[in-house]
PDB file of C-alpha atoms and ligand atoms in Angstrom:
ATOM      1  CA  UNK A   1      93.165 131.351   1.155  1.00 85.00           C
ATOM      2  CA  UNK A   2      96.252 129.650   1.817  1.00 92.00           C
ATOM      3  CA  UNK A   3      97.014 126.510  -0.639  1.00 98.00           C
ATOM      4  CA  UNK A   4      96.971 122.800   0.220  1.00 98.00           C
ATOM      5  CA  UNK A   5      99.419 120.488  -0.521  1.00 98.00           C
ATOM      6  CA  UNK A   6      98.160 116.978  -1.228  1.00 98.00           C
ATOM      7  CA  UNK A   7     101.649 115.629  -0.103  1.00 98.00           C
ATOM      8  CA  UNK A   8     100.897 113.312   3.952  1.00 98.00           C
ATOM      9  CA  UNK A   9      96.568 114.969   3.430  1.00 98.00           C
ATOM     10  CA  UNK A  10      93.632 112.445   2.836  1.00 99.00           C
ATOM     11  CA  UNK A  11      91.767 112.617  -0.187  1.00 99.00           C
ATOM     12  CA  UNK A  12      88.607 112.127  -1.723  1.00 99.00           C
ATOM     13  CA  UNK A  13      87.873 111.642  -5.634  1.00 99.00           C
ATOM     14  CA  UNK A  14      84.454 110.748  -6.689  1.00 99.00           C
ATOM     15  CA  UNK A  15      84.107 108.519 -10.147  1.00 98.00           C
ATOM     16  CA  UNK A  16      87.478 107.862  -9.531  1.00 98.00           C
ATOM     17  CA  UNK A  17      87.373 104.470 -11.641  1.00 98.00           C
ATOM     18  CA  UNK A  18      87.963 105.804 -14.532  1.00 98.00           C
ATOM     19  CA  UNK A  19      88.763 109.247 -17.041  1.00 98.00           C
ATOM     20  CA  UNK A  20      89.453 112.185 -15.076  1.00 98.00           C
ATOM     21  CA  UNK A  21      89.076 110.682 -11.643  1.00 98.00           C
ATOM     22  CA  UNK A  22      91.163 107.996 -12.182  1.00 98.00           C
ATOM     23  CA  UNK A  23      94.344 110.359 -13.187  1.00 98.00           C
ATOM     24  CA  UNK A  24      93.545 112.243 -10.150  1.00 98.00           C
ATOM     25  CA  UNK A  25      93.442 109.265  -7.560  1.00 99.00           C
ATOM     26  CA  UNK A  26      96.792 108.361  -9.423  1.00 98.00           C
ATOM     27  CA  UNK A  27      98.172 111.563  -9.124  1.00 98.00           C
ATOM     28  CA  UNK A  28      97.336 112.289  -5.453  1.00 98.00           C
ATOM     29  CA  UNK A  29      98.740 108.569  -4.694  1.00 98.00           C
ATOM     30  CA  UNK A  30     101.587 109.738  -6.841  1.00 98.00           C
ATOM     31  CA  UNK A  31     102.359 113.227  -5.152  1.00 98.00           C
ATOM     32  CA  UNK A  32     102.553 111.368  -1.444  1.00 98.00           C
ATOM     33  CA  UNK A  33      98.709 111.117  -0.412  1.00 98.00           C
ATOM     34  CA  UNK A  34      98.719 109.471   3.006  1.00 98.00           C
ATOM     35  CA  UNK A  35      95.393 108.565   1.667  1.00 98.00           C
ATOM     36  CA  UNK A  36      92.715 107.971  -1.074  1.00 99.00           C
ATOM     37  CA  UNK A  37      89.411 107.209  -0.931  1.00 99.00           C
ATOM     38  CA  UNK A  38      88.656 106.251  -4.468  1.00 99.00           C
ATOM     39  CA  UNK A  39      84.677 106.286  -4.503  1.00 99.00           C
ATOM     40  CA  UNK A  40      82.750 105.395  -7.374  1.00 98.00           C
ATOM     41  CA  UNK A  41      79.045 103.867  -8.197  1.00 98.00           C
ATOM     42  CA  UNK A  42      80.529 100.320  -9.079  1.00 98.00           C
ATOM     43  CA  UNK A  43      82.742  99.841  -6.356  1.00 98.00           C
ATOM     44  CA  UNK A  44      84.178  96.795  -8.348  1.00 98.00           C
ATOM     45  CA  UNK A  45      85.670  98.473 -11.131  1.00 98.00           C
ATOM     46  CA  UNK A  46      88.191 100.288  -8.467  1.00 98.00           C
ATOM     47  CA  UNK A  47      89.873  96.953  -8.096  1.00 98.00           C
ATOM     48  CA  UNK A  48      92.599  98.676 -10.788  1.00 98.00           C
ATOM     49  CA  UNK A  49      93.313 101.945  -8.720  1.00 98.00           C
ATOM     50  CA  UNK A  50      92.859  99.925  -5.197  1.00 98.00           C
ATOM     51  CA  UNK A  51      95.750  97.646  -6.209  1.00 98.00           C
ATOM     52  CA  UNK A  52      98.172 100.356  -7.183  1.00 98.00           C
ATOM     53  CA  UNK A  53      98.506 100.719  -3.912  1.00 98.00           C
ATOM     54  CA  UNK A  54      95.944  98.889  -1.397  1.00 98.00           C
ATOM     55  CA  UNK A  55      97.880 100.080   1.569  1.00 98.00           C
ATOM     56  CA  UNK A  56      97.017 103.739   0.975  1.00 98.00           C
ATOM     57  CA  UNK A  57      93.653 103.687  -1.024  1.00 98.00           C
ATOM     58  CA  UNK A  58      90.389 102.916   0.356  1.00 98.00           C
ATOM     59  CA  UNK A  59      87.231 102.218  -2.022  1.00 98.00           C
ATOM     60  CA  UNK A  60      83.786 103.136  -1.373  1.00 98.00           C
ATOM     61  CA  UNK A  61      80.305 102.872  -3.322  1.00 98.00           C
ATOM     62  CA  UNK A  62      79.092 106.471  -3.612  1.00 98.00           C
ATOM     63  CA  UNK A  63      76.809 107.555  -6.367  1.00 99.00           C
ATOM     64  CA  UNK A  64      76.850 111.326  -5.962  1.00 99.00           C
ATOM     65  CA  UNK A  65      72.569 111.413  -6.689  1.00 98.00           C
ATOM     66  CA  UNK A  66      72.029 109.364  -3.858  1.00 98.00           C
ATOM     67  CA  UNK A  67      71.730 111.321  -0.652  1.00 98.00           C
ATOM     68  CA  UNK A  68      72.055 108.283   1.486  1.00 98.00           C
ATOM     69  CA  UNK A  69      75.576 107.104  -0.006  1.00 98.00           C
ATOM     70  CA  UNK A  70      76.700 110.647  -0.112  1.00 99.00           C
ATOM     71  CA  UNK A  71      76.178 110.499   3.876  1.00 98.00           C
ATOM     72  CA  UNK A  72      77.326 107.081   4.449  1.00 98.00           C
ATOM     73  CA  UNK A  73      80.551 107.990   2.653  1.00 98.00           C
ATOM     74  CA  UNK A  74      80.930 110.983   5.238  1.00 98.00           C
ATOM     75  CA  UNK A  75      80.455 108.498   8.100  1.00 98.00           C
ATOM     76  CA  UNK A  76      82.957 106.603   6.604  1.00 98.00           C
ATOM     77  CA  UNK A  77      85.922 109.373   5.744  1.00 98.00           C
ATOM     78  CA  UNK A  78      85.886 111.640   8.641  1.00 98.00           C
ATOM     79  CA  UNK A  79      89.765 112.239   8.420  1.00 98.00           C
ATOM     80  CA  UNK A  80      89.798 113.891   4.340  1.00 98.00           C
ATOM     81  CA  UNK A  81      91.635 116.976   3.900  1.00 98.00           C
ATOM     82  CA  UNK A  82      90.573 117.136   0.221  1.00 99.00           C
ATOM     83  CA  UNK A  83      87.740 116.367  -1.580  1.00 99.00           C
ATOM     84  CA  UNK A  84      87.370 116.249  -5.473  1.00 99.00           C
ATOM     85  CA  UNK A  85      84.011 116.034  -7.006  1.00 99.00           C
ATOM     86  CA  UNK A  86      84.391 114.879 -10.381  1.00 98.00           C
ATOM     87  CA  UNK A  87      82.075 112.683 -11.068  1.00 99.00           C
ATOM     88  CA  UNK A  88      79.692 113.999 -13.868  1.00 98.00           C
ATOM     89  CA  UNK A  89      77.847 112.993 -17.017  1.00 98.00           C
ATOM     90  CA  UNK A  90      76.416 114.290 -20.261  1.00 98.00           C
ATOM     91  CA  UNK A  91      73.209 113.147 -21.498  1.00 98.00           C
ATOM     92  CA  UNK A  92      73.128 115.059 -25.381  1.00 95.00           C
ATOM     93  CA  UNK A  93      70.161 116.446 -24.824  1.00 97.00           C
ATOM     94  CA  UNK A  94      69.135 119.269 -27.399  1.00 95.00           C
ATOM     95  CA  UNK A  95      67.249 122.417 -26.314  1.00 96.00           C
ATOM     96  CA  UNK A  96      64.557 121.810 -28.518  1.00 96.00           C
ATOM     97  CA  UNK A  97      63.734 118.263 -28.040  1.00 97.00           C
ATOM     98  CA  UNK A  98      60.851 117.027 -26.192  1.00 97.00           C
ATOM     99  CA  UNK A  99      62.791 115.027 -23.631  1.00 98.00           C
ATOM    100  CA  UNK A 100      65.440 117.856 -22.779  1.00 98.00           C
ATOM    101  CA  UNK A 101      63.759 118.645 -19.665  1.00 98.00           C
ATOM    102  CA  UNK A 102      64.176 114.831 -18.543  1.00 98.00           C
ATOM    103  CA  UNK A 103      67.428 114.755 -19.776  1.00 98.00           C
ATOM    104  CA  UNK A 104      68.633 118.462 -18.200  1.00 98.00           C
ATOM    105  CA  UNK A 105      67.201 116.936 -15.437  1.00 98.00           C
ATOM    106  CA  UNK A 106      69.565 114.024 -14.810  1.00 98.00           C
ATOM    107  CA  UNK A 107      72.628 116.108 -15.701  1.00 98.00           C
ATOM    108  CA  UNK A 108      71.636 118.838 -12.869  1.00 98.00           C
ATOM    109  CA  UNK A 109      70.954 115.612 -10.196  1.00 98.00           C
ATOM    110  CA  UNK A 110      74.714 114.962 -10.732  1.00 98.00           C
ATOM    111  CA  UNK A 111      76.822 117.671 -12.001  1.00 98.00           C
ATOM    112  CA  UNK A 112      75.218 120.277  -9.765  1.00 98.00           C
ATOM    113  CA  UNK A 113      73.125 118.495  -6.769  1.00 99.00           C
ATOM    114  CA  UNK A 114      76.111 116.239  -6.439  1.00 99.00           C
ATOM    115  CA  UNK A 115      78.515 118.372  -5.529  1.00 98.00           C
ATOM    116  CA  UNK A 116      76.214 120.307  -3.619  1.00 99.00           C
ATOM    117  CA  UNK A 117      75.240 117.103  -1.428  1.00 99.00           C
ATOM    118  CA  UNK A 118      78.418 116.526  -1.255  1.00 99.00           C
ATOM    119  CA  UNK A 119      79.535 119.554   0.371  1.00 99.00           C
ATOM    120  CA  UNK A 120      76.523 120.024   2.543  1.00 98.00           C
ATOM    121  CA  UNK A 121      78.201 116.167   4.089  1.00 99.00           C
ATOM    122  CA  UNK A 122      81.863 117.126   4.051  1.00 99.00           C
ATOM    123  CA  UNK A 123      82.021 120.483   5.057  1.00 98.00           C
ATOM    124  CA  UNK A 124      82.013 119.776   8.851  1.00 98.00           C
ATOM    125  CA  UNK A 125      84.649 117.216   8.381  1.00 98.00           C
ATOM    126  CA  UNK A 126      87.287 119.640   6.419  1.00 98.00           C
ATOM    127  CA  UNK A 127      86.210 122.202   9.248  1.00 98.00           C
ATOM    128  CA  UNK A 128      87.174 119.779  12.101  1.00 98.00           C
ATOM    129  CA  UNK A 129      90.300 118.594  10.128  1.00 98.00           C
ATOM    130  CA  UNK A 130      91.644 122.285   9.850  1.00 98.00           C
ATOM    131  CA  UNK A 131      90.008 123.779   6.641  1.00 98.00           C
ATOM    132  CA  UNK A 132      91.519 121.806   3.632  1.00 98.00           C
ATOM    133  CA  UNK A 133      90.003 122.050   0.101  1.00 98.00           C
ATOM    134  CA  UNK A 134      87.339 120.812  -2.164  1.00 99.00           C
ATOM    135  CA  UNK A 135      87.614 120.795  -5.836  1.00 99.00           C
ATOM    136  CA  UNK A 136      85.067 120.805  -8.345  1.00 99.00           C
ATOM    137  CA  UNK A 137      85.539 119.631 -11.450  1.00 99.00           C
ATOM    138  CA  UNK A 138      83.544 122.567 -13.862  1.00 98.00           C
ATOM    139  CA  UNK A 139      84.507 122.455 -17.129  1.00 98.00           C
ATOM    140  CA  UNK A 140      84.933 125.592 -19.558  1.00 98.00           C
ATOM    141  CA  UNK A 141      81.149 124.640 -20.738  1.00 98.00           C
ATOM    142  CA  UNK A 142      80.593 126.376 -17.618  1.00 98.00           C
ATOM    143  CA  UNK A 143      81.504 129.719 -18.361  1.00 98.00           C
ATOM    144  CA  UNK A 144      80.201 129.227 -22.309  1.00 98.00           C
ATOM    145  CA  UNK A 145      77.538 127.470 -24.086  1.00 97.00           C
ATOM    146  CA  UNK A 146      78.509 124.573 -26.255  1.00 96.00           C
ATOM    147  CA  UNK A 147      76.253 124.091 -28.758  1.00 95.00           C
ATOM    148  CA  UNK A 148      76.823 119.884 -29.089  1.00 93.00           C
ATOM    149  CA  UNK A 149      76.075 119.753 -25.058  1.00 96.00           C
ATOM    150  CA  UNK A 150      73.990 122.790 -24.025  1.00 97.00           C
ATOM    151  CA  UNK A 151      72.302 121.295 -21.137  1.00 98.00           C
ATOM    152  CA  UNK A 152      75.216 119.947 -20.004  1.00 98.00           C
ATOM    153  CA  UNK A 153      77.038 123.591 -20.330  1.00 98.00           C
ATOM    154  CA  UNK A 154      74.159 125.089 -18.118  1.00 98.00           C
ATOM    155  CA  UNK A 155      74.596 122.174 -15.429  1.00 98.00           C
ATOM    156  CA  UNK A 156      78.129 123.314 -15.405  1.00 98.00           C
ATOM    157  CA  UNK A 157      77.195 127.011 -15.344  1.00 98.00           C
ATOM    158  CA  UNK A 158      75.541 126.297 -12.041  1.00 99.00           C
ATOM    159  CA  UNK A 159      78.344 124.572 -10.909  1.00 99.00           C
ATOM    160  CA  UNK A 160      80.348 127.420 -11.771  1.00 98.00           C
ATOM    161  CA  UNK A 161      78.249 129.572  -9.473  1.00 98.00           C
ATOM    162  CA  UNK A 162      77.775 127.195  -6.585  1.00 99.00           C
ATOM    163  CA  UNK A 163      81.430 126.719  -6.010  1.00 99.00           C
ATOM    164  CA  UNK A 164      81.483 130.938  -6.104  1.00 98.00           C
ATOM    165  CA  UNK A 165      78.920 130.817  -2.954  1.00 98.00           C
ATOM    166  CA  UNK A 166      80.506 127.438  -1.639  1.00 98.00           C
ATOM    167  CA  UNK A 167      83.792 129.540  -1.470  1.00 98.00           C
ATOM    168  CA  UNK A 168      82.093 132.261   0.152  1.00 98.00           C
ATOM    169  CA  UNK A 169      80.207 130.237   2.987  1.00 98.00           C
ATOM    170  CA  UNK A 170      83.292 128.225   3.714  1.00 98.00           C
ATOM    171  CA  UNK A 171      86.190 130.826   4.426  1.00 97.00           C
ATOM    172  CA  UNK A 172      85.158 131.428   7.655  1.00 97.00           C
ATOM    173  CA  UNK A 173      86.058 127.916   8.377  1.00 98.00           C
ATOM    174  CA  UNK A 174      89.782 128.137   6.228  1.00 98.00           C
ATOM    175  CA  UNK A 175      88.126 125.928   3.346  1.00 98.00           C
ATOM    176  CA  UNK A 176      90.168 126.368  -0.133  1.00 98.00           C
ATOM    177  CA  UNK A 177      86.936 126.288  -2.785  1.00 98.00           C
ATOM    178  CA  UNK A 178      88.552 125.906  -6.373  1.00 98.00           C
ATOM    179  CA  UNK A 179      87.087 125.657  -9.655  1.00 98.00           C
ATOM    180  CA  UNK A 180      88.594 123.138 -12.197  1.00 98.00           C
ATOM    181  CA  UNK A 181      87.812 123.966 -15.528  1.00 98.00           C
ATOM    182  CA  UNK A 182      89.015 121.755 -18.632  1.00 98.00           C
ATOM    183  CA  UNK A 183      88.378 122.335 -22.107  1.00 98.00           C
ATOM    184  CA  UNK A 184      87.715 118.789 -23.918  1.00 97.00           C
ATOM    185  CA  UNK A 185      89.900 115.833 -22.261  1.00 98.00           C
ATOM    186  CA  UNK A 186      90.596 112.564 -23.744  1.00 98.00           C
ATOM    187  CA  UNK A 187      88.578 110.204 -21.638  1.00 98.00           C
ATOM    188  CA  UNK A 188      85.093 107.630 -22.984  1.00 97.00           C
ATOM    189  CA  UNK A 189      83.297 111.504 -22.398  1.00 97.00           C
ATOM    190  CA  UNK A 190      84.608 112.898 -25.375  1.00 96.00           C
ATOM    191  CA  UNK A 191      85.131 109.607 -27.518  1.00 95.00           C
ATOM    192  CA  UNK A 192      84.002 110.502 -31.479  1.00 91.00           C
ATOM    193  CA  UNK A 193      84.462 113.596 -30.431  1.00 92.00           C
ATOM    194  CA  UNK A 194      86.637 115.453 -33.265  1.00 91.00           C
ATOM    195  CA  UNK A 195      88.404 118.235 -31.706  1.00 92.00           C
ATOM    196  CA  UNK A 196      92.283 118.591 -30.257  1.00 94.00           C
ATOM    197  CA  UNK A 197      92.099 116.690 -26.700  1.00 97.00           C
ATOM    198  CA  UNK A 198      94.191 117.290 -23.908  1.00 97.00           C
ATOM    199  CA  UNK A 199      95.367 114.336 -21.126  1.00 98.00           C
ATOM    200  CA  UNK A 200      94.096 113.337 -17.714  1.00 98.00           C
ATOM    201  CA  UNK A 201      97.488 113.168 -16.843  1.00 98.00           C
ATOM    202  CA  UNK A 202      98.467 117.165 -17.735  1.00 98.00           C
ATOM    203  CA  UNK A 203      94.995 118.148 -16.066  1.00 98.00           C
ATOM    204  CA  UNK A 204      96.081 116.277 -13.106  1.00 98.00           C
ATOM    205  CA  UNK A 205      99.052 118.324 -12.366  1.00 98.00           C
ATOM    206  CA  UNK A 206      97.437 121.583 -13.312  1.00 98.00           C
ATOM    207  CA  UNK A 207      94.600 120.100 -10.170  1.00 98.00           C
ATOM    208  CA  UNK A 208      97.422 119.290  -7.837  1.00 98.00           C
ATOM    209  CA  UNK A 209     100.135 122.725  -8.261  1.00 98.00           C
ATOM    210  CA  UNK A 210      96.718 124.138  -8.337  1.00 98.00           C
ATOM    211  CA  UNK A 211      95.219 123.485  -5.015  1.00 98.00           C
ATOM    212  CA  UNK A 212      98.805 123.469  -3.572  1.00 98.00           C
ATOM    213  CA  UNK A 213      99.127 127.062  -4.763  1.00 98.00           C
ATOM    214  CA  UNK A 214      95.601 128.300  -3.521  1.00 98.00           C
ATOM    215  CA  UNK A 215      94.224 129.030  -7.379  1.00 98.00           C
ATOM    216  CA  UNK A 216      90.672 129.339  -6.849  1.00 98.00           C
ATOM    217  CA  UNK A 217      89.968 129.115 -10.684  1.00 98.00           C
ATOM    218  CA  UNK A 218      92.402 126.259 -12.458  1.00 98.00           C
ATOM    219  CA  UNK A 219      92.402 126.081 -16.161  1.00 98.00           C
ATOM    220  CA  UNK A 220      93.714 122.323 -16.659  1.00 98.00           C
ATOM    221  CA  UNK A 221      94.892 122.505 -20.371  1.00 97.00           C
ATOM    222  CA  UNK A 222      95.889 124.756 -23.381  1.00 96.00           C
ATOM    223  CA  UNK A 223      91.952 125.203 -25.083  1.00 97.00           C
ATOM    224  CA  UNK A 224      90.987 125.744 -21.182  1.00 98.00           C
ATOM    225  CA  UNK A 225      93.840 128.627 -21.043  1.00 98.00           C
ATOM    226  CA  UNK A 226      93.063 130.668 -24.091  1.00 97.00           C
ATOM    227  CA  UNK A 227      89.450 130.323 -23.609  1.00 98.00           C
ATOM    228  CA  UNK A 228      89.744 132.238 -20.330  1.00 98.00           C
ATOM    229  CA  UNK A 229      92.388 134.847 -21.603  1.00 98.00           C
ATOM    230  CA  UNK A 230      89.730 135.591 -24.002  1.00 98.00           C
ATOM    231  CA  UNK A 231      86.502 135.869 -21.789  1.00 98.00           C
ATOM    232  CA  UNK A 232      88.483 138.581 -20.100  1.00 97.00           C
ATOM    233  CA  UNK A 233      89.386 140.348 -23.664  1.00 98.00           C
ATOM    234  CA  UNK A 234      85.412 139.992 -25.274  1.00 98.00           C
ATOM    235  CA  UNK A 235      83.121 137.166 -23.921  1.00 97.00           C
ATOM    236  CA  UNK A 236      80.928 138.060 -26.505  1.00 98.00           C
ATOM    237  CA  UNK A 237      83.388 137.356 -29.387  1.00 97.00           C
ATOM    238  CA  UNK A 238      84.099 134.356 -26.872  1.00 97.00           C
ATOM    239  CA  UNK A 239      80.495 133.258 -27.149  1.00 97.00           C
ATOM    240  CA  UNK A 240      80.064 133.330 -30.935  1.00 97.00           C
ATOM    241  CA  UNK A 241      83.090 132.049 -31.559  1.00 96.00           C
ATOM    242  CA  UNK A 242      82.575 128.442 -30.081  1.00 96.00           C
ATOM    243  CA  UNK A 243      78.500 128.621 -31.123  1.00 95.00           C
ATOM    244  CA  UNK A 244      80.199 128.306 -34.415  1.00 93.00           C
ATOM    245  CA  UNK A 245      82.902 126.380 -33.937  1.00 88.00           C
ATOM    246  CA  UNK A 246      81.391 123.289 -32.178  1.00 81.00           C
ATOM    247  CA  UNK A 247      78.147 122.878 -34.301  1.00 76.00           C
ATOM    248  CA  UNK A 248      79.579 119.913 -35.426  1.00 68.00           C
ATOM    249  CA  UNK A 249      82.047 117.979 -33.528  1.00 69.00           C
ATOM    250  CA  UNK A 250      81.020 114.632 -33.241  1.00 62.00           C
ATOM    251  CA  UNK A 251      81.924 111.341 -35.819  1.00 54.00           C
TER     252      UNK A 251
HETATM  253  N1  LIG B   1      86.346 114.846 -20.731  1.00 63.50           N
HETATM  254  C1  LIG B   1      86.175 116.138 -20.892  1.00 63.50           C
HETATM  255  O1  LIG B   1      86.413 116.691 -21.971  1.00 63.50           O
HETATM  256  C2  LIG B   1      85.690 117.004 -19.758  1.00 63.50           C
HETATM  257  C3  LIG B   1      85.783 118.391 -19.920  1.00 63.50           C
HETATM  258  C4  LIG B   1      85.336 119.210 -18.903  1.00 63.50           C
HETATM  259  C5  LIG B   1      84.834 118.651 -17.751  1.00 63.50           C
HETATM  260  N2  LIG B   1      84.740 117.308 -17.622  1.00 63.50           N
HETATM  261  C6  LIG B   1      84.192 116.783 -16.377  1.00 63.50           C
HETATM  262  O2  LIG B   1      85.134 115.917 -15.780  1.00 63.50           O
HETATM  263  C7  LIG B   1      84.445 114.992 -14.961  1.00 63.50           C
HETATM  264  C8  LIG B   1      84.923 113.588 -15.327  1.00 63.50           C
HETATM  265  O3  LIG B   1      84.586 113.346 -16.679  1.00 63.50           O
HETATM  266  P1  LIG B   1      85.373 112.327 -17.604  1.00 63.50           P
HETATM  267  O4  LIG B   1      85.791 113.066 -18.809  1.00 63.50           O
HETATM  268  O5  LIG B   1      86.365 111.567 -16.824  1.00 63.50           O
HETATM  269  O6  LIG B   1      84.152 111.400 -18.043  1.00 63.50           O
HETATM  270  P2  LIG B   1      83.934 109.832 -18.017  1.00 63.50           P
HETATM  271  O7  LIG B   1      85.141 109.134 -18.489  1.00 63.50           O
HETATM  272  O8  LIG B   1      82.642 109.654 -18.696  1.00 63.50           O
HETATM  273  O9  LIG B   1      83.795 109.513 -16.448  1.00 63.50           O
HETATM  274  C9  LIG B   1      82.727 110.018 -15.718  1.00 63.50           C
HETATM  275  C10 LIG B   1      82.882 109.517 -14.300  1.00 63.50           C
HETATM  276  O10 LIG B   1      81.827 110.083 -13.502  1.00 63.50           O
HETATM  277  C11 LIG B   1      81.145 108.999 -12.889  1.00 63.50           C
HETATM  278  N3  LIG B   1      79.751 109.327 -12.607  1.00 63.50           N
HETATM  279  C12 LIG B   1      78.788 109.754 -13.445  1.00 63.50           C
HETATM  280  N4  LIG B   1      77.638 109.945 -12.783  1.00 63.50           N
HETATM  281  C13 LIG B   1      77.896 109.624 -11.487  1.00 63.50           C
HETATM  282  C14 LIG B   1      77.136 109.623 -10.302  1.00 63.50           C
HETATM  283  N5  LIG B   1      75.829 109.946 -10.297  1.00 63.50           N
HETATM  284  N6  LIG B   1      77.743 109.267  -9.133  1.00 63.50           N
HETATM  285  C15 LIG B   1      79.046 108.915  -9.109  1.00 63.50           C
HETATM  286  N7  LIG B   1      79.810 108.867 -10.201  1.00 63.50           N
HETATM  287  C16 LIG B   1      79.246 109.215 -11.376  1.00 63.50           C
HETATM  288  C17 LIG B   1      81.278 107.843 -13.861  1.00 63.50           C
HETATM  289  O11 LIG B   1      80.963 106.632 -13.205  1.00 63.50           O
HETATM  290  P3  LIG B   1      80.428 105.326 -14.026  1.00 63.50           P
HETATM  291  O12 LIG B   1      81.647 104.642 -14.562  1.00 63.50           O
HETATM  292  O13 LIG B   1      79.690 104.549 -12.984  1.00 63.50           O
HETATM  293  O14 LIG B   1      79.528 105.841 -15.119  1.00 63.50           O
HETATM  294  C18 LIG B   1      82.734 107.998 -14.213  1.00 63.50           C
HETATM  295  O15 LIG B   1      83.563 107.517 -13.183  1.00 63.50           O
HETATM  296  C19 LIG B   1      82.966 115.213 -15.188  1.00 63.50           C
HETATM  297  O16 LIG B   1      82.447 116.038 -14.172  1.00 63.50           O
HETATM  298  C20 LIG B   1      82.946 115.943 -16.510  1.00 63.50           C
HETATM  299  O17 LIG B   1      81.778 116.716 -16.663  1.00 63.50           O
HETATM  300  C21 LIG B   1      85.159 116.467 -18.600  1.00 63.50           C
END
């Protein structure tokens, strides 16, 4: 699939107001976005990415677990090329707690559902508008199980595997389907959290050369990098390596 350049293409970045979808609203206003719709639950707390430049960005209210927003946000930006789906959440639930199920529940409703709604609305408007992309912000608890957050590392999992069939189902219609897969990222997520950190800003440009070069799968940071190399070399070793090393990582 060919890549797409964010440079003069509309884009879409949901919880854009802060962490990770904050850099990337930057960064696509930054790389020449004609536009950016910066969405977000609270669409107050855009007021800091809006003014960066209120010419080219355009805020909207979308809560990825609400169906009706999803759609209304479709009604709204029929001319996006690209559309990010970041917004996610981690609830610490532990397998063998009584509320887990509750908990796994909430994290599926927006780190898988959500990006599922959200193609299910957008996917027509890409078509019409020539193909373009969507991104979907995975993380590399998505291809292992992380002990601290393993309900949120299966909600990831099956984001891992929708984007697969997402890429699948959309060829046909020239739709770029990447992965974006970070190891741990200095943003409120991972606050107290004692392990290296990479930046939003580095895993911003790995998203944008990414989806500019067609790269289905996009690593966004060094951890991210070596974790892959070494899934291909032993997943196995891969898999009892971080059960052991992130027991523990929180203050
Ligand atoms: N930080 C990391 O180490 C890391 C690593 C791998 C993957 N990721 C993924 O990267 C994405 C962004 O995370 P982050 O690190 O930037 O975390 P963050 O700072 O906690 O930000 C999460 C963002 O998602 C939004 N959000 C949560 N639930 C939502 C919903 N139902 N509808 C719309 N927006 C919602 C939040 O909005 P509110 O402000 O309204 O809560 C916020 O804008 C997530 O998908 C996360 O799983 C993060």
């Amino acid at each position: 699939m060919n890549g797409v350049p964010v440079e003069g293409k509309v884009v879409l970045v949901t919880g854009a107001n802060r962490g990770i979808g904050k850099a990337l609203a930057i960064k696509a206003l930054e790389c020449g976005a004609k536009k950016v719709y910066a969405t977000a639950r609270d669409e107050s707390k855009l007021a800091e990415v809006k003014a960066i430049d209120s010419a080219r960005v355009v805020t909207l209210t979308l809560d990825v677990t609400n169906s009706d927003q999803v759609k209304a946000a479709a009604a709204a930006a029929t001319d996006v090329d690209i559309v990010i789906n970041n917004a996610g959440m981690g609830t610490g639930a532990q397998l063998l707690a009584d509320d887990v199920v509750e908990k796994s529940k909430l994290e599926m409703d927006a780190n898988f559902y959500g990006p599922m709604r959200m193609v299910v609305a957008f996917a027509p408007i890409l078509k019409a508008n020539g193909g373009g992309a969507i991104a979907n912000v995975l993380s590399v608890a998505g291809l292992v199980n992380f002990p601290f957050a393993p309900t949120y590392s299966t909600s990831k999992a099956a984001g891992h595997s929708l984007t697969q069939g997402q890429r699948t189902v959309l060829a046909g219609q020239n739709t770029l389907v990447c992965g974006i897969y970070p190891g741990p990222i200095d943003t409120d997520m991972t606050a107290g959290m004692t392990v290296e950190k990479g930046s939003t800003e580095e895993l911003a440009n790995y998203v944008f050369d990414g989806i500019a070069n067609g790269t289905e799968e996009i690593y966004t940071d060094a951890m991210a990098i070596q974790l892959a190399q070494g899934l291909k070399a032993d997943a196995k070793a891969v898999e009892k390596s971080i059960a052991a090393q992130f027991q523990n990582v929180r203050d």
